[in-house]
C-alpha positions as a printed NumPy array, in Angstrom:
array([[ 181.369,   44.051, -100.768],
       [ 184.358,   43.91 ,  -98.441],
       [ 182.284,   45.448,  -95.62 ],
       [ 179.663,   42.698,  -95.989],
       [ 182.351,   40.014,  -95.674],
       [ 183.747,   41.674,  -92.553],
       [ 180.252,   41.848,  -91.019],
       [ 179.578,   38.19 ,  -91.873],
       [ 182.868,   37.024,  -90.355],
       [ 182.344,   39.19 ,  -87.265],
       [ 178.849,   37.795,  -86.818],
       [ 180.095,   34.223,  -87.153],
       [ 182.838,   34.815,  -84.593],
       [ 180.379,   36.434,  -82.191],
       [ 177.975,   33.52 ,  -82.541],
       [ 180.796,   31.064,  -81.957],
       [ 181.983,   32.968,  -78.889],
       [ 178.46 ,   33.075,  -77.441],
       [ 177.972,   29.373,  -78.061],
       [ 181.222,   28.505,  -76.331],
       [ 180.476,   30.741,  -73.359],
       [ 177.189,   28.884,  -72.762],
       [ 178.973,   25.586,  -72.121],
       [ 180.571,   26.535,  -68.788],
       [ 177.301,   28.12 ,  -67.63 ],
       [ 175.42 ,   24.892,  -68.329],
       [ 178.009,   22.904,  -66.417],
       [ 177.776,   25.281,  -63.456],
       [ 173.97 ,   25.173,  -63.409],
       [ 173.984,   21.353,  -63.437],
       [ 176.516,   21.309,  -60.609],
       [ 174.564,   23.905,  -58.661],
       [ 171.391,   21.852,  -59.012],
       [ 172.818,   19.444,  -56.508],
       [ 173.324,   15.736,  -56.082],
       [ 169.633,   14.918,  -56.641],
       [ 169.884,   15.839,  -60.313],
       [ 173.163,   13.976,  -60.691],
       [ 171.651,   10.833,  -59.173],
       [ 168.689,   11.009,  -61.539],
       [ 171.005,   11.286,  -64.511],
       [ 173.065,    8.278,  -63.363],
       [ 170.135,    6.049,  -62.382],
       [ 170.532,    2.504,  -63.64 ],
       [ 167.768,    1.023,  -65.758],
       [ 165.301,   -0.998,  -63.75 ],
       [ 164.527,   -4.643,  -64.404],
       [ 162.178,   -7.46 ,  -63.408],
       [ 164.909,   -8.577,  -60.979],
       [ 164.498,   -5.287,  -59.09 ],
       [ 160.768,   -6.01 ,  -58.8  ],
       [ 161.368,   -9.513,  -57.422],
       [ 164.074,   -8.301,  -55.047],
       [ 161.71 ,   -5.657,  -53.692],
       [ 159.011,   -8.297,  -53.151],
       [ 161.491,  -10.63 ,  -51.429],
       [ 162.698,   -7.79 ,  -49.184],
       [ 159.078,   -7.256,  -48.099],
       [ 158.481,  -10.887,  -47.236],
       [ 156.899,  -12.087,  -50.48 ],
       [ 158.776,  -15.098,  -51.894],
       [ 159.12 ,  -15.52 ,  -55.643],
       [ 156.415,  -17.645,  -57.234],
       [ 155.701,  -18.27 ,  -60.919],
       [ 152.829,  -15.752,  -60.785],
       [ 155.008,  -13.07 ,  -59.193],
       [ 157.811,  -13.677,  -61.669],
       [ 155.281,  -13.365,  -64.49 ],
       [ 153.936,  -10.152,  -62.989],
       [ 157.399,   -8.611,  -62.711],
       [ 158.08 ,   -9.555,  -66.341],
       [ 154.841,   -7.938,  -67.521],
       [ 155.253,   -4.972,  -69.852],
       [ 152.026,   -3.366,  -68.62 ],
       [ 152.13 ,   -1.93 ,  -65.102],
       [ 148.381,   -2.422,  -64.523],
       [ 148.659,   -6.146,  -65.321],
       [ 151.688,   -6.45 ,  -63.06 ],
       [ 149.821,   -4.864,  -60.152],
       [ 146.727,   -6.986,  -60.718],
       [ 148.698,  -10.24 ,  -60.833],
       [ 150.645,   -9.354,  -57.689],
       [ 147.476,   -8.376,  -55.821],
       [ 145.876,  -11.665,  -56.928],
       [ 148.886,  -13.47 ,  -55.44 ],
       [ 148.18 ,  -11.813,  -52.061],
       [ 150.727,   -8.996,  -52.264],
       [ 149.687,   -5.828,  -50.438],
       [ 148.522,   -3.178,  -52.928],
       [ 151.108,   -0.52 ,  -51.998],
       [ 153.936,   -3.078,  -52.232],
       [ 152.616,   -4.31 ,  -55.593],
       [ 152.555,   -0.781,  -57.051],
       [ 156.12 ,   -0.036,  -55.978],
       [ 157.406,   -3.417,  -57.131],
       [ 155.802,   -3.014,  -60.564],
       [ 157.302,    0.453,  -60.977],
       [ 160.72 ,   -1.079,  -60.383],
       [ 160.369,   -3.549,  -63.235]])
């Protein structure tokens, strides 16, 4: 019986040691992955304001239709509304992905 207890304790300690040794390896692999991974992990949530700012930066002023499009929860509706308000298709797609 004593041998079984010793084996159980040894196994628990080994499992604990292996689990703890994995933590530094994970940290190193994340650091080695480079700044691209770090920037993805720290990316701020996007909002309808980002959509409108993108449109404004590309020469499309805010209108009620464009505000409505950027507030749409469905990307396809957003794109359709922006295209209907004379926004270039490629700009509409990018803007809607930002909202």
